[in-house]
CSV table of C-alpha atoms in Angstrom, one decimal:
chain,number,residue,atom,x,y,z
A,1,MET,CA,-9.7,1.0,-55.8
A,2,GLY,CA,-6.7,-1.3,-56.9
A,3,PRO,CA,-5.6,-4.4,-55.0
A,4,LEU,CA,-2.4,-2.6,-53.7
A,5,ARG,CA,-4.5,0.3,-52.4
A,6,VAL,CA,-6.8,-2.0,-50.5
A,7,ILE,CA,-3.9,-3.9,-49.0
A,8,SER,CA,-2.3,-0.6,-47.9
A,9,VAL,CA,-5.5,0.6,-46.3
A,10,PHE,CA,-6.0,-2.7,-44.6
A,11,LEU,CA,-2.4,-2.5,-43.1
A,12,ALA,CA,-3.0,1.1,-42.0
A,13,VAL,CA,-6.1,0.1,-40.2
A,14,ILE,CA,-4.4,-3.0,-38.4
A,15,LEU,CA,-1.5,-0.6,-37.5
A,16,VAL,CA,-3.9,1.9,-35.9
A,17,CYS,CA,-5.8,-0.8,-34.1
A,18,PHE,CA,-2.4,-2.2,-32.7
A,19,MET,CA,-1.3,1.2,-31.7
A,20,PHE,CA,-4.6,1.9,-29.6
A,21,ALA,CA,-4.5,-1.6,-28.1
A,22,GLN,CA,-1.0,-0.9,-26.9
A,23,CYS,CA,-1.9,2.5,-25.5
A,24,GLY,CA,-5.0,1.0,-23.7
A,25,ALA,CA,-2.8,-1.8,-22.2
A,26,ARG,CA,-0.3,0.8,-20.9
A,27,ASP,CA,-3.1,3.0,-19.5
A,28,LEU,CA,-4.5,-0.1,-17.7
A,29,ASP,CA,-1.1,-1.2,-16.3
A,30,SER,CA,-0.5,2.2,-14.9
A,31,SER,CA,-3.8,2.1,-12.9
A,32,TYR,CA,-2.5,-0.7,-10.7
A,33,VAL,CA,-0.5,-0.7,-7.5
A,34,THR,CA,2.6,-2.8,-8.4
A,35,CYS,CA,5.4,-4.6,-6.8
A,36,GLY,CA,8.3,-2.3,-5.8
A,37,SER,CA,6.0,0.9,-5.9
A,38,VAL,CA,6.7,3.4,-3.1
A,39,VAL,CA,3.4,4.8,-1.7
A,40,LYS,CA,1.6,6.7,0.9
A,41,LEU,CA,-1.7,5.1,2.2
A,42,LEU,CA,-4.6,7.1,3.4
A,43,ASN,CA,-7.2,5.9,5.8
A,44,THR,CA,-10.3,7.2,4.2
A,45,ARG,CA,-12.5,7.5,7.4
A,46,HIS,CA,-9.9,9.6,9.3
A,47,SER,CA,-8.0,11.2,6.5
A,48,VAL,CA,-4.6,10.3,7.9
A,49,ARG,CA,-1.7,8.8,6.3
A,50,LEU,CA,0.1,5.6,7.5
A,51,HIS,CA,3.3,6.7,9.2
A,52,SER,CA,6.3,5.6,11.2
A,53,HIS,CA,9.4,7.1,12.7
A,54,ASP,CA,12.1,5.8,15.0
A,55,VAL,CA,10.1,6.2,18.2
A,56,LYS,CA,9.5,3.1,20.2
A,57,TYR,CA,6.2,2.3,22.0
A,58,GLY,CA,6.4,2.9,25.8
A,59,SER,CA,4.3,-0.2,26.5
A,60,GLY,CA,3.4,-3.5,24.6
A,61,SER,CA,6.1,-4.8,22.4
A,62,GLY,CA,8.4,-1.7,22.7
A,63,GLN,CA,8.9,-2.0,18.9
A,64,GLN,CA,8.8,1.0,16.5
A,65,SER,CA,5.5,2.7,16.6
A,66,VAL,CA,3.2,3.1,13.6
A,67,THR,CA,0.7,6.0,13.5
A,68,GLY,CA,-1.6,8.1,11.3
A,69,VAL,CA,-0.6,11.7,10.4
A,70,ASP,CA,-2.6,14.6,8.9
A,71,SER,CA,0.3,16.0,6.8
A,72,ALA,CA,0.4,14.9,3.1
A,73,ASP,CA,4.1,15.9,2.6
A,74,ASP,CA,5.9,14.0,5.6
A,75,ALA,CA,8.6,11.9,4.1
A,76,ASN,CA,8.2,9.3,7.0
A,77,SER,CA,4.8,8.2,5.4
A,78,TYR,CA,6.5,6.5,2.4
A,79,TRP,CA,6.1,2.6,2.3
A,80,ARG,CA,7.5,0.1,-0.3
A,81,ILE,CA,5.2,-2.6,-1.5
A,82,ARG,CA,7.0,-6.1,-1.7
A,83,GLY,CA,6.4,-9.8,-1.9
A,84,LYS,CA,6.4,-12.0,1.2
A,85,PRO,CA,9.7,-13.7,2.0
A,86,ASP,CA,9.0,-17.1,0.2
A,87,LYS,CA,7.5,-15.8,-2.9
A,88,VAL,CA,9.1,-13.7,-5.6
A,89,CYS,CA,7.2,-10.5,-6.6
A,90,GLN,CA,8.4,-9.3,-9.9
A,91,ARG,CA,9.2,-5.5,-10.0
A,92,GLY,CA,6.2,-3.9,-11.6
A,93,GLU,CA,4.0,-6.9,-11.5
A,94,PRO,CA,0.5,-5.7,-10.6
A,95,ILE,CA,-0.6,-6.8,-6.9
A,96,ARG,CA,-3.6,-9.2,-7.1
A,97,CYS,CA,-6.5,-8.8,-4.7
A,98,GLY,CA,-5.9,-11.3,-1.9
A,99,GLN,CA,-2.2,-11.4,-2.6
A,100,ALA,CA,0.2,-11.7,0.5
A,101,ILE,CA,2.6,-8.7,0.7
A,102,ARG,CA,5.0,-6.9,3.1
A,103,ILE,CA,4.8,-3.1,3.4
A,104,THR,CA,8.2,-1.8,4.3
A,105,HIS,CA,8.9,1.7,5.8
A,106,MET,CA,11.2,3.5,3.5
A,107,LYS,CA,13.0,5.6,6.1
A,108,THR,CA,13.8,2.9,8.7
A,109,GLY,CA,13.7,-0.3,6.6
A,110,ARG,CA,11.3,-2.0,9.1
A,111,ASN,CA,8.1,-3.9,8.0
A,112,LEU,CA,4.6,-3.2,8.9
A,113,HIS,CA,4.0,-5.8,11.6
A,114,SER,CA,1.3,-7.0,14.1
A,115,HIS,CA,1.1,-9.5,17.0
A,116,HIS,CA,-0.9,-10.2,20.1
A,117,PHE,CA,0.0,-7.1,22.1
A,118,SER,CA,-2.6,-4.5,23.0
A,119,SER,CA,-2.2,-1.1,21.6
A,120,PRO,CA,-1.6,1.7,23.9
A,121,LEU,CA,-4.7,3.9,23.6
A,122,SER,CA,-7.6,1.8,22.3
A,123,ASN,CA,-6.6,-1.6,23.6
A,124,HIS,CA,-7.1,-3.2,20.1
A,125,GLN,CA,-4.1,-5.1,18.6
A,126,GLU,CA,-0.9,-3.4,18.4
A,127,VAL,CA,0.7,-2.5,14.9
A,128,SER,CA,4.4,-1.7,14.8
A,129,ALA,CA,7.3,-1.5,12.5
A,130,PHE,CA,9.7,-4.5,12.8
A,131,GLY,CA,12.9,-5.9,11.3
A,132,GLU,CA,16.1,-4.7,10.0
A,133,ASN,CA,16.8,-3.7,6.4
A,134,GLY,CA,13.5,-5.0,5.1
A,135,GLU,CA,13.8,-8.4,6.8
A,136,GLY,CA,11.8,-9.6,9.8
A,137,ASP,CA,9.4,-12.5,10.2
A,138,ASP,CA,6.2,-14.1,9.3
A,139,LEU,CA,4.2,-11.5,11.1
A,140,ASP,CA,5.1,-9.0,8.6
A,141,VAL,CA,2.8,-10.5,6.1
A,142,TRP,CA,-0.4,-8.8,5.1
A,143,ALA,CA,-3.1,-9.5,2.4
A,144,VAL,CA,-4.8,-6.8,0.3
A,145,GLN,CA,-8.6,-7.1,0.1
A,146,CYS,CA,-10.2,-5.5,-2.9
A,147,GLY,CA,-13.0,-6.1,-5.3
A,148,GLU,CA,-11.5,-6.7,-8.7
A,149,THR,CA,-8.7,-8.8,-9.9
A,150,TYR,CA,-5.8,-6.4,-9.1
A,151,TRP,CA,-5.2,-3.6,-6.4
A,152,GLU,CA,-6.4,-0.5,-8.3
A,153,ARG,CA,-4.8,2.8,-7.4
A,154,ASP,CA,-8.1,4.7,-7.3
A,155,ASP,CA,-9.8,2.0,-5.0
A,156,ALA,CA,-10.3,1.9,-1.3
A,157,VAL,CA,-9.2,-1.4,0.1
A,158,ARG,CA,-8.6,-3.3,3.3
A,159,ILE,CA,-5.2,-4.6,4.5
A,160,LYS,CA,-5.6,-7.8,6.5
A,161,HIS,CA,-2.9,-9.2,8.8
A,162,VAL,CA,-2.3,-12.9,7.5
A,163,ALA,CA,-1.3,-14.5,10.8
A,164,THR,CA,-3.8,-12.9,13.3
A,165,GLU,CA,-6.6,-12.0,10.8
A,166,VAL,CA,-7.0,-8.3,12.0
A,167,PHE,CA,-7.5,-5.4,9.9
A,168,LEU,CA,-5.2,-2.3,9.7
A,169,SER,CA,-7.4,0.4,11.0
A,170,VAL,CA,-7.7,3.9,12.7
A,171,THR,CA,-10.4,5.0,15.1
A,172,GLY,CA,-9.3,8.4,15.9
A,173,GLU,CA,-7.4,8.1,19.2
A,174,GLN,CA,-4.6,10.7,19.5
A,175,TYR,CA,-1.1,10.5,21.2
A,176,GLY,CA,0.5,13.0,23.4
A,177,GLN,CA,4.2,13.7,23.5
A,178,PRO,CA,6.5,13.0,21.9
A,179,ILE,CA,4.2,12.3,18.9
A,180,ARG,CA,1.5,14.7,19.9
A,181,GLY,CA,-1.7,14.8,17.6
A,182,GLN,CA,-0.7,11.5,15.7
A,183,ARG,CA,-3.4,8.9,15.5
A,184,GLU,CA,-3.2,5.4,16.9
A,185,VAL,CA,-3.0,2.7,14.2
A,186,HIS,CA,-4.0,-0.7,15.3
A,187,GLY,CA,-5.7,-4.0,14.2
A,188,MET,CA,-9.4,-4.7,14.4
A,189,PRO,CA,-10.9,-8.2,14.2
A,190,SER,CA,-13.7,-7.1,12.0
A,191,PRO,CA,-14.2,-5.2,8.6
A,192,ASN,CA,-15.7,-1.7,9.1
A,193,GLN,CA,-15.5,1.9,7.9
A,194,HIS,CA,-12.2,2.4,10.0
A,195,ASN,CA,-10.1,0.1,7.9
A,196,TYR,CA,-10.3,1.3,4.4
A,197,TRP,CA,-7.2,2.6,2.8
A,198,LYS,CA,-6.4,4.3,-0.5
A,199,VAL,CA,-3.1,5.0,-2.3
A,200,MET,CA,-2.2,8.6,-2.5
A,201,GLU,CA,1.3,10.0,-3.4
A,202,GLY,CA,3.8,7.7,-4.7
A,203,VAL,CA,6.3,6.3,-7.3
A,204,PHE,CA,4.5,3.4,-9.2
A,205,ILE,CA,6.8,0.8,-10.9
A,206,GLN,CA,5.7,-0.5,-14.2
A,207,PRO,CA,7.1,-3.5,-16.1
A,208,GLY,CA,9.8,-2.6,-18.5
A,209,SER,CA,9.3,1.2,-18.1
A,210,ASP,CA,10.2,4.1,-16.0
A,211,PRO,CA,8.4,4.7,-12.7
A,212,VAL,CA,5.3,6.8,-12.7
A,213,ARG,CA,5.2,9.6,-10.1
A,214,HIS,CA,1.6,10.4,-8.6
A,215,ASP,CA,1.3,13.5,-6.5
A,216,GLU,CA,-1.9,14.6,-4.7
A,217,LEU,CA,-0.6,17.4,-2.4
């Protein structure tokens, strides 16, 4: 084999390796939950999706209620993943385990929120939706607890309220009218099987590329 032939083969091998490395990197990036993504979150113990709507609590804070619903196709169950107010979260950047984030309800523009009010059914800590047009206060900040470096879309994670240190949870209590059958969502002080959440349907933002849609209907 002549020198030119050897060089050509060598360059071809380098090119193939580079292409596989790039493909692998893209596959890796697409496996993460990223800043700006719009998702539905499923409580894995009770198989309900995190949900909100313009219905206020009749007790406690009187803020917009947050519930869990069985339906997979309710548009009121979409939430946008954002950075906390004082830290930029670049669009498409993977969310790190332990990172502080805001979770904003798409339909109403209010943030997932908690505070020292009792929840109406279980007497745990109330979880509500608060703010206007995505802007609320420091009680809108949560941290993702996961086992690797980044929040992976296939993993069950816990979501912990930074200010009060409770975990976003569902224990199965059901509301009557006007939201009959929906489950109470609240904060619990300790990690357990009721506070695992998994990303389901959504539009996942990737850096420098088009969003990736993910449906599991």
